[in-house]
Amino acid sequence: MERIGVLTGGGDSPGINAAIRAIVRRAHEEGIKTVGFHDGWQGLLGNRTTTLALGDVSGVLHVGGTLLGTSRTNPFKSGDGPGRIKESYERNDLGALIAIGGDDTLGVAHRLKDYGLKMVGIPQTIDNDLQGTDYSIGFHSALTAVTEALDRLHTTGYSTHRISILEVMGRDSGWIGLLGGLAGGADIILVPERRFNLQAVQQRIEKRMELGKRFSIIVVAEGAVPDELGHQVTTRTGTDEFGHVELGGVGHYIADQLAKVNDLPIRVTTLAYLQRGGSPSPFDRILATRFGVKAVEFSLRGKFDVMTALRGGRVLPVPLEETLNGPKPVPEELIGLSDLFY
Ligand code: F6P
């Protein structure tokens, strides 16, 4: 193998650059050149490339985002997309192509096997919702941001005797909400895996007030469903190229409803992209480095149509097909843990 390709697709996460750096370094050790594609699948559709030499990945370990850029382009939605991707792949004389991304990006990577492309995936999403791997790059860094936000909300919420609602990301899974909420000591945690009832939320706040607590902190995942509504709260109509709606607004929905029955002042904080930007945590830097190295090694061993998955501490090749099984839900056991602190 003389050349290996790499692209980063979907929403970015802290830690992607650490993975690119590891790919370039491990490939270099084998005398393999790394070709980077700009802006996810878009870069392959238009053959927009950049050569990644050792110097190009120097000093990026701690830098968030992706030096290659990203997009939510679905090549199966554009005229002969897979054909154009194959053309770029062949024109660059690639022996393998590494796709770094979430379920959409890795789903496309899996489908490209039918077009003769040799693909290896690296799981990357702050949502941690990819089946087949214990953790994805970015999740731990997002948790750090949520925890820090909750620490800050605690000091101001406690002083001003308010209900603070923190809305976090995660799409259809509650990994960020639940684990962030637990780490930050939230009083109420609402996740998509379990519909919630506003009356129960109000009762919980009342119970805290009876105990002399004049503030409460609620963490709500953007995809959580209020029983009273029966569906998720979205910011606008329409979907992206992978059919996803834009979630957002459930924090304000809860605030509006609680204001009808509760006298405490209520404030909403939406963490949004602040939990996706910034420097990767030490865990993500190491995970990304291990994934990057293994992705090259799987390619060298001819292990394709797999992703680098973390399973019980080891990085193993797991079929990309596993990522197609829908979002990985938060286990009931962990949700139970949050019940204990209710
Ligand atoms: O998948 C990562 C994620 O940050 C989700 O948590 C969120 O719903 C979505 O991406 C936001 O997407 P965009 O960057 O397209 O607004």
Short mmCIF file of C-alpha atoms and ligand atoms in Angstrom, two decimals:
data_model
loop_
_atom_site.label_atom_id
_atom_site.label_comp_id
_atom_site.label_asym_id
_atom_site.label_seq_id
_atom_site.Cartn_x
_atom_site.Cartn_y
_atom_site.Cartn_z
CA MET A 1 0.00 0.00 0.00
CA GLU A 2 1.44 3.38 -0.98
CA ARG A 3 -1.34 5.79 -0.16
CA ILE A 4 -4.10 5.88 2.41
CA GLY A 5 -7.01 8.35 2.44
CA VAL A 6 -8.78 10.00 5.37
CA LEU A 7 -11.96 12.06 5.69
CA THR A 8 -13.97 13.46 8.59
CA GLY A 9 -17.76 13.64 8.26
CA GLY A 10 -20.82 14.74 10.28
CA GLY A 11 -20.72 16.91 13.37
CA ASP A 12 -17.17 17.54 14.60
CA SER A 13 -15.87 16.54 18.02
CA PRO A 14 -12.78 17.34 20.06
CA GLY A 15 -10.24 14.60 19.35
CA ILE A 16 -10.54 14.23 15.57
CA ASN A 17 -7.21 15.95 14.95
CA ALA A 18 -5.53 13.60 17.40
CA ALA A 19 -6.82 10.68 15.30
CA ILE A 20 -5.63 12.24 12.02
CA ARG A 21 -2.21 12.85 13.59
CA ALA A 22 -1.99 9.19 14.68
CA ILE A 23 -2.98 7.97 11.19
CA VAL A 24 -0.34 10.11 9.50
CA ARG A 25 2.38 9.05 11.95
CA ARG A 26 1.59 5.32 11.81
CA ALA A 27 1.28 5.39 8.01
CA HIS A 28 4.57 7.30 7.74
CA GLU A 29 6.28 4.55 9.73
CA GLU A 30 5.28 2.12 6.97
CA GLY A 31 6.33 4.49 4.19
CA ILE A 32 2.67 5.16 3.30
CA LYS A 33 1.53 8.65 2.26
CA THR A 34 -1.69 10.04 3.73
CA VAL A 35 -4.17 11.91 1.53
CA GLY A 36 -6.75 14.04 3.33
CA PHE A 37 -10.14 14.86 1.78
CA HIS A 38 -11.77 18.19 2.63
CA ASP A 39 -15.24 18.46 4.19
CA GLY A 40 -16.29 14.83 4.49
CA TRP A 41 -17.85 13.01 1.55
CA GLN A 42 -18.09 16.38 -0.25
CA GLY A 43 -14.30 16.29 -0.67
CA LEU A 44 -14.45 12.90 -2.33
CA LEU A 45 -17.29 13.95 -4.62
CA GLY A 46 -15.16 16.84 -5.91
CA ASN A 47 -11.73 15.22 -5.41
CA ARG A 48 -10.63 18.04 -3.11
CA THR A 49 -7.51 16.70 -1.47
CA THR A 50 -4.52 17.72 0.58
CA THR A 51 -1.39 15.72 1.28
CA LEU A 52 -0.87 15.20 4.98
CA ALA A 53 2.82 15.05 5.88
CA LEU A 54 4.23 14.79 9.39
CA GLY A 55 4.59 18.57 9.61
CA ASP A 56 0.90 19.07 8.81
CA VAL A 57 -0.16 17.20 11.92
CA SER A 58 2.38 18.72 14.24
CA GLY A 59 0.84 20.68 17.13
CA VAL A 60 -2.74 19.52 16.56
CA LEU A 61 -3.13 16.96 19.35
CA HIS A 62 -4.82 19.42 21.68
CA VAL A 63 -6.78 21.32 19.02
CA GLY A 64 -10.54 20.66 18.75
CA GLY A 65 -12.55 20.49 15.52
CA THR A 66 -11.10 18.91 12.39
CA LEU A 67 -8.27 20.31 10.29
CA LEU A 68 -9.88 18.68 7.24
CA GLY A 69 -13.27 20.36 7.69
CA THR A 70 -16.52 18.43 7.71
CA SER A 71 -20.02 18.36 6.21
CA ARG A 72 -23.22 16.39 6.48
CA THR A 73 -23.11 15.45 2.77
CA ASN A 74 -24.76 12.16 1.86
CA PRO A 75 -23.20 10.96 -1.43
CA PHE A 76 -26.15 8.64 -2.01
CA LYS A 77 -28.34 11.75 -2.38
CA SER A 78 -26.34 13.31 -5.21
CA GLY A 79 -26.28 12.16 -8.86
CA ASP A 80 -23.93 9.18 -9.18
CA GLY A 81 -22.34 10.06 -5.83
CA PRO A 82 -20.84 6.60 -5.20
CA GLY A 83 -19.43 6.53 -8.75
CA ARG A 84 -17.73 9.90 -8.26
CA ILE A 85 -16.31 8.78 -4.93
CA LYS A 86 -14.90 5.65 -6.54
CA GLU A 87 -13.32 7.82 -9.21
CA SER A 88 -11.54 9.99 -6.58
CA TYR A 89 -10.48 6.90 -4.69
CA GLU A 90 -8.90 5.42 -7.82
CA ARG A 91 -7.42 8.70 -9.06
CA ASN A 92 -5.55 9.05 -5.76
CA ASP A 93 -4.41 5.44 -5.98
CA LEU A 94 -5.60 4.65 -2.45
CA GLY A 95 -5.02 1.29 -0.82
CA ALA A 96 -7.58 2.12 1.87
CA LEU A 97 -9.82 4.97 3.00
CA ILE A 98 -10.39 5.83 6.67
CA ALA A 99 -13.69 7.57 7.51
CA ILE A 100 -13.93 9.33 10.87
CA GLY A 101 -17.49 10.07 11.94
CA GLY A 102 -20.79 8.98 13.44
CA ASP A 103 -23.56 6.68 12.24
CA ASP A 104 -24.21 8.62 9.02
CA THR A 105 -20.56 8.77 7.91
CA LEU A 106 -19.86 5.17 8.88
CA GLY A 107 -23.13 4.00 7.30
CA VAL A 108 -21.99 5.50 3.97
CA ALA A 109 -18.55 3.88 4.44
CA HIS A 110 -20.23 0.49 4.83
CA ARG A 111 -22.36 0.93 1.71
CA LEU A 112 -19.28 1.88 -0.34
CA LYS A 113 -17.96 -1.65 0.10
CA ASP A 114 -20.36 -2.63 -2.69
CA TYR A 115 -18.46 -0.25 -4.99
CA GLY A 116 -15.12 -1.90 -4.27
CA LEU A 117 -13.77 0.66 -1.79
CA LYS A 118 -11.64 -0.61 1.07
CA MET A 119 -13.00 1.23 4.09
CA VAL A 120 -12.08 1.44 7.76
CA GLY A 121 -14.15 3.54 10.16
CA ILE A 122 -13.25 5.45 13.31
CA PRO A 123 -16.21 6.18 15.64
CA GLN A 124 -16.48 9.85 16.44
CA THR A 125 -19.50 11.59 17.95
CA ILE A 126 -20.13 13.53 21.13
CA ASP A 127 -23.47 11.66 21.30
CA ASN A 128 -21.75 8.30 22.05
CA ASP A 129 -24.72 6.66 20.35
CA LEU A 130 -22.79 4.37 17.97
CA GLN A 131 -23.55 0.70 18.39
CA GLY A 132 -20.57 -1.65 18.63
CA THR A 133 -18.17 0.54 20.60
CA ASP A 134 -18.12 1.43 24.28
CA TYR A 135 -17.00 4.98 23.54
CA SER A 136 -16.65 7.27 20.54
CA ILE A 137 -14.17 10.12 20.17
CA GLY A 138 -15.59 13.37 21.54
CA PHE A 139 -18.04 12.06 24.10
CA HIS A 140 -15.74 12.42 27.05
CA SER A 141 -14.84 16.00 26.10
CA ALA A 142 -18.54 16.89 25.81
CA LEU A 143 -19.13 15.42 29.26
CA THR A 144 -16.39 17.61 30.64
CA ALA A 145 -18.12 20.69 29.21
CA VAL A 146 -21.51 19.66 30.64
CA THR A 147 -20.00 18.96 34.06
CA GLU A 148 -18.26 22.31 34.14
CA ALA A 149 -21.47 24.08 33.07
CA LEU A 150 -23.38 22.36 35.89
CA ASP A 151 -20.76 23.32 38.46
CA ARG A 152 -21.23 26.92 37.37
CA LEU A 153 -25.03 26.68 37.37
CA HIS A 154 -24.92 25.30 40.89
CA THR A 155 -23.22 28.38 42.35
CA THR A 156 -25.54 30.86 40.68
CA GLY A 157 -28.72 28.77 41.05
CA TYR A 158 -28.05 28.24 44.75
CA SER A 159 -27.44 31.95 45.36
CA THR A 160 -30.46 33.20 43.42
CA HIS A 161 -32.94 30.48 44.50
CA ARG A 162 -33.88 29.57 40.97
CA ILE A 163 -34.75 26.58 38.86
CA SER A 164 -31.95 26.20 36.33
CA ILE A 165 -32.60 24.13 33.22
CA LEU A 166 -29.60 23.00 31.18
CA GLU A 167 -30.42 21.68 27.70
CA VAL A 168 -27.70 19.47 26.24
CA MET A 169 -27.19 17.70 22.91
CA GLY A 170 -27.22 13.98 22.16
CA ARG A 171 -29.87 13.66 19.45
CA ASP A 172 -31.94 10.51 20.19
CA SER A 173 -29.79 9.20 23.00
CA GLY A 174 -29.22 10.33 26.54
CA TRP A 175 -25.54 9.57 27.06
CA ILE A 176 -24.49 13.21 27.37
CA GLY A 177 -27.54 14.17 29.45
CA LEU A 178 -27.42 11.26 31.83
CA LEU A 179 -23.70 10.98 32.47
CA GLY A 180 -23.20 14.75 32.35
CA GLY A 181 -26.10 15.17 34.77
CA LEU A 182 -24.72 12.55 37.13
CA ALA A 183 -21.22 14.02 37.04
CA GLY A 184 -22.57 17.53 37.64
CA GLY A 185 -25.01 16.52 40.39
CA ALA A 186 -28.22 17.55 38.61
CA ASP A 187 -31.40 17.12 40.63
CA ILE A 188 -33.50 15.97 37.71
CA ILE A 189 -32.21 14.31 34.51
CA LEU A 190 -34.46 13.87 31.50
CA VAL A 191 -33.33 11.67 28.59
CA PRO A 192 -34.90 10.39 25.35
CA GLU A 193 -34.83 6.77 26.53
CA ARG A 194 -37.61 7.52 29.03
CA ARG A 195 -40.52 9.88 28.40
CA PHE A 196 -40.99 12.36 31.19
CA ASN A 197 -43.97 13.81 32.95
CA LEU A 198 -43.99 17.47 33.94
CA GLN A 199 -46.15 16.81 36.97
CA ALA A 200 -43.48 14.43 38.27
CA VAL A 201 -40.82 17.07 37.63
CA GLN A 202 -42.84 19.65 39.60
CA GLN A 203 -43.40 17.16 42.45
CA ARG A 204 -39.68 16.57 42.63
CA ILE A 205 -38.99 20.29 42.85
CA GLU A 206 -41.66 20.65 45.58
CA LYS A 207 -40.09 17.82 47.53
CA ARG A 208 -36.74 19.57 47.39
CA MET A 209 -38.38 22.79 48.61
CA GLU A 210 -39.90 20.90 51.56
CA LEU A 211 -36.37 19.83 52.42
CA GLY A 212 -35.35 23.49 52.47
CA LYS A 213 -33.67 23.47 49.05
CA ARG A 214 -34.51 26.72 47.32
CA PHE A 215 -33.03 25.82 43.97
CA SER A 216 -33.16 22.89 41.57
CA ILE A 217 -31.12 21.95 38.55
CA ILE A 218 -32.66 20.08 35.65
CA VAL A 219 -30.60 18.57 32.83
CA VAL A 220 -32.64 17.80 29.75
CA ALA A 221 -31.33 16.09 26.63
CA GLU A 222 -32.47 17.82 23.43
CA GLY A 223 -34.22 14.60 22.30
CA ALA A 224 -36.19 13.99 25.50
CA VAL A 225 -39.94 13.63 24.99
CA PRO A 226 -42.49 15.29 27.33
CA ASP A 227 -45.45 12.97 27.94
CA GLU A 228 -47.83 15.91 27.47
CA LEU A 229 -46.49 16.57 23.95
CA GLY A 230 -45.84 13.01 22.83
CA HIS A 231 -42.98 14.03 20.53
CA GLN A 232 -39.55 15.69 20.51
CA VAL A 233 -39.21 19.48 20.33
CA THR A 234 -37.65 20.70 17.08
CA THR A 235 -36.38 24.12 16.05
CA ARG A 236 -37.57 24.06 12.44
CA THR A 237 -39.23 21.80 9.91
CA GLY A 238 -37.28 19.84 7.32
CA THR A 239 -34.43 17.36 7.61
CA ASP A 240 -30.78 17.13 6.61
CA GLU A 241 -29.50 14.78 3.86
CA PHE A 242 -29.56 11.87 6.29
CA GLY A 243 -33.14 12.55 7.36
CA HIS A 244 -32.40 14.11 10.76
CA VAL A 245 -34.56 16.88 12.16
CA GLU A 246 -32.91 19.74 14.06
CA LEU A 247 -33.70 19.22 17.73
CA GLY A 248 -33.83 22.02 20.28
CA GLY A 249 -36.17 23.98 22.53
CA VAL A 250 -37.27 21.36 25.04
CA GLY A 251 -35.59 23.36 27.84
CA HIS A 252 -37.77 26.39 27.12
CA TYR A 253 -40.84 24.17 26.76
CA ILE A 254 -40.25 22.82 30.28
CA ALA A 255 -39.65 26.34 31.61
CA ASP A 256 -42.93 27.60 30.14
CA GLN A 257 -44.90 24.71 31.59
CA LEU A 258 -43.28 24.88 35.03
CA ALA A 259 -43.85 28.63 35.22
CA LYS A 260 -47.60 27.93 35.31
CA VAL A 261 -47.33 25.97 38.56
CA ASN A 262 -44.12 27.11 40.23
CA ASP A 263 -43.26 30.44 41.86
CA LEU A 264 -39.48 30.07 41.73
CA PRO A 265 -37.78 32.03 38.94
CA ILE A 266 -36.73 29.77 36.08
CA ARG A 267 -33.74 30.22 33.75
CA VAL A 268 -32.77 28.16 30.74
CA THR A 269 -29.21 27.59 29.50
CA THR A 270 -28.68 25.87 26.17
CA LEU A 271 -25.16 24.52 26.00
CA ALA A 272 -25.33 23.82 22.24
CA TYR A 273 -22.00 23.99 20.38
CA LEU A 274 -20.05 24.90 23.52
CA GLN A 275 -20.14 21.17 24.33
CA ARG A 276 -18.77 20.26 20.89
CA GLY A 277 -15.97 22.80 20.61
CA GLY A 278 -12.74 23.26 22.51
CA SER A 279 -9.84 21.01 23.41
CA PRO A 280 -10.19 17.24 23.71
CA SER A 281 -10.01 15.70 27.17
CA PRO A 282 -7.01 13.46 27.97
CA PHE A 283 -9.27 10.40 27.52
CA ASP A 284 -10.30 11.51 24.03
CA ARG A 285 -6.71 12.32 23.01
CA ILE A 286 -5.63 8.81 23.98
CA LEU A 287 -8.70 7.10 22.50
CA ALA A 288 -8.27 8.98 19.22
CA THR A 289 -4.57 8.13 19.10
CA ARG A 290 -5.30 4.44 19.65
CA PHE A 291 -8.09 4.46 17.05
CA GLY A 292 -5.91 6.24 14.47
CA VAL A 293 -3.03 3.80 14.87
CA LYS A 294 -5.34 0.77 14.75
CA ALA A 295 -7.18 2.05 11.68
CA VAL A 296 -3.88 2.00 9.76
CA GLU A 297 -2.99 -1.40 11.17
CA PHE A 298 -6.37 -2.89 10.22
CA SER A 299 -5.81 -1.55 6.68
CA LEU A 300 -2.37 -3.14 6.55
CA ARG A 301 -3.86 -6.46 7.66
CA GLY A 302 -6.58 -6.21 5.00
CA LYS A 303 -9.35 -5.85 7.59
CA PHE A 304 -11.92 -3.71 5.81
CA ASP A 305 -15.56 -2.78 6.31
CA VAL A 306 -14.81 -2.57 10.05
CA MET A 307 -14.41 0.21 12.58
CA THR A 308 -11.94 0.59 15.40
CA ALA A 309 -14.15 -0.16 18.39
CA LEU A 310 -13.35 0.13 22.07
CA ARG A 311 -14.60 -2.97 23.83
CA GLY A 312 -13.72 -3.56 27.44
CA GLY A 313 -10.52 -1.58 27.15
CA ARG A 314 -9.31 -3.17 23.89
CA VAL A 315 -9.49 -1.70 20.39
CA LEU A 316 -11.02 -4.35 18.12
CA PRO A 317 -12.20 -4.48 14.49
CA VAL A 318 -16.01 -4.51 14.59
CA PRO A 319 -18.12 -4.76 11.40
CA LEU A 320 -19.36 -1.35 10.22
CA GLU A 321 -22.73 -2.98 9.74
CA GLU A 322 -23.23 -2.89 13.51
CA THR A 323 -23.50 0.89 13.39
CA LEU A 324 -26.68 0.52 11.34
CA ASN A 325 -28.63 -0.91 14.28
CA GLY A 326 -29.96 2.46 15.43
CA PRO A 327 -28.71 4.63 18.28
CA LYS A 328 -27.13 2.82 21.23
CA PRO A 329 -29.47 3.56 24.14
CA VAL A 330 -28.26 4.39 27.63
CA PRO A 331 -28.60 1.17 29.67
CA GLU A 332 -31.49 0.99 32.13
CA GLU A 333 -28.95 0.37 34.88
CA LEU A 334 -27.45 3.83 34.39
CA ILE A 335 -30.86 5.47 34.22
CA GLY A 336 -31.61 3.69 37.52
CA LEU A 337 -28.54 5.33 39.01
CA SER A 338 -30.02 8.75 38.30
CA ASP A 339 -33.30 7.66 39.95
CA LEU A 340 -31.37 7.06 43.15
CA PHE A 341 -30.33 10.71 43.31
CA TYR A 342 -33.79 12.04 42.50
O1 F6P B 1 -24.39 14.42 16.41
C1 F6P B 1 -23.75 15.45 17.08
C2 F6P B 1 -24.68 16.59 17.29
O2 F6P B 1 -23.98 17.61 17.99
C3 F6P B 1 -25.99 16.27 18.01
O3 F6P B 1 -25.86 16.14 19.39
C4 F6P B 1 -26.86 17.42 17.58
O4 F6P B 1 -28.22 17.09 17.61
C5 F6P B 1 -26.41 17.65 16.15
O5 F6P B 1 -25.10 17.13 16.06
C6 F6P B 1 -26.40 19.09 15.73
O6 F6P B 1 -26.08 19.12 14.39
P1 F6P B 1 -25.58 20.39 13.57
O7 F6P B 1 -24.14 20.55 13.84
O8 F6P B 1 -25.84 19.99 12.15
O9 F6P B 1 -26.38 21.54 14.04
#
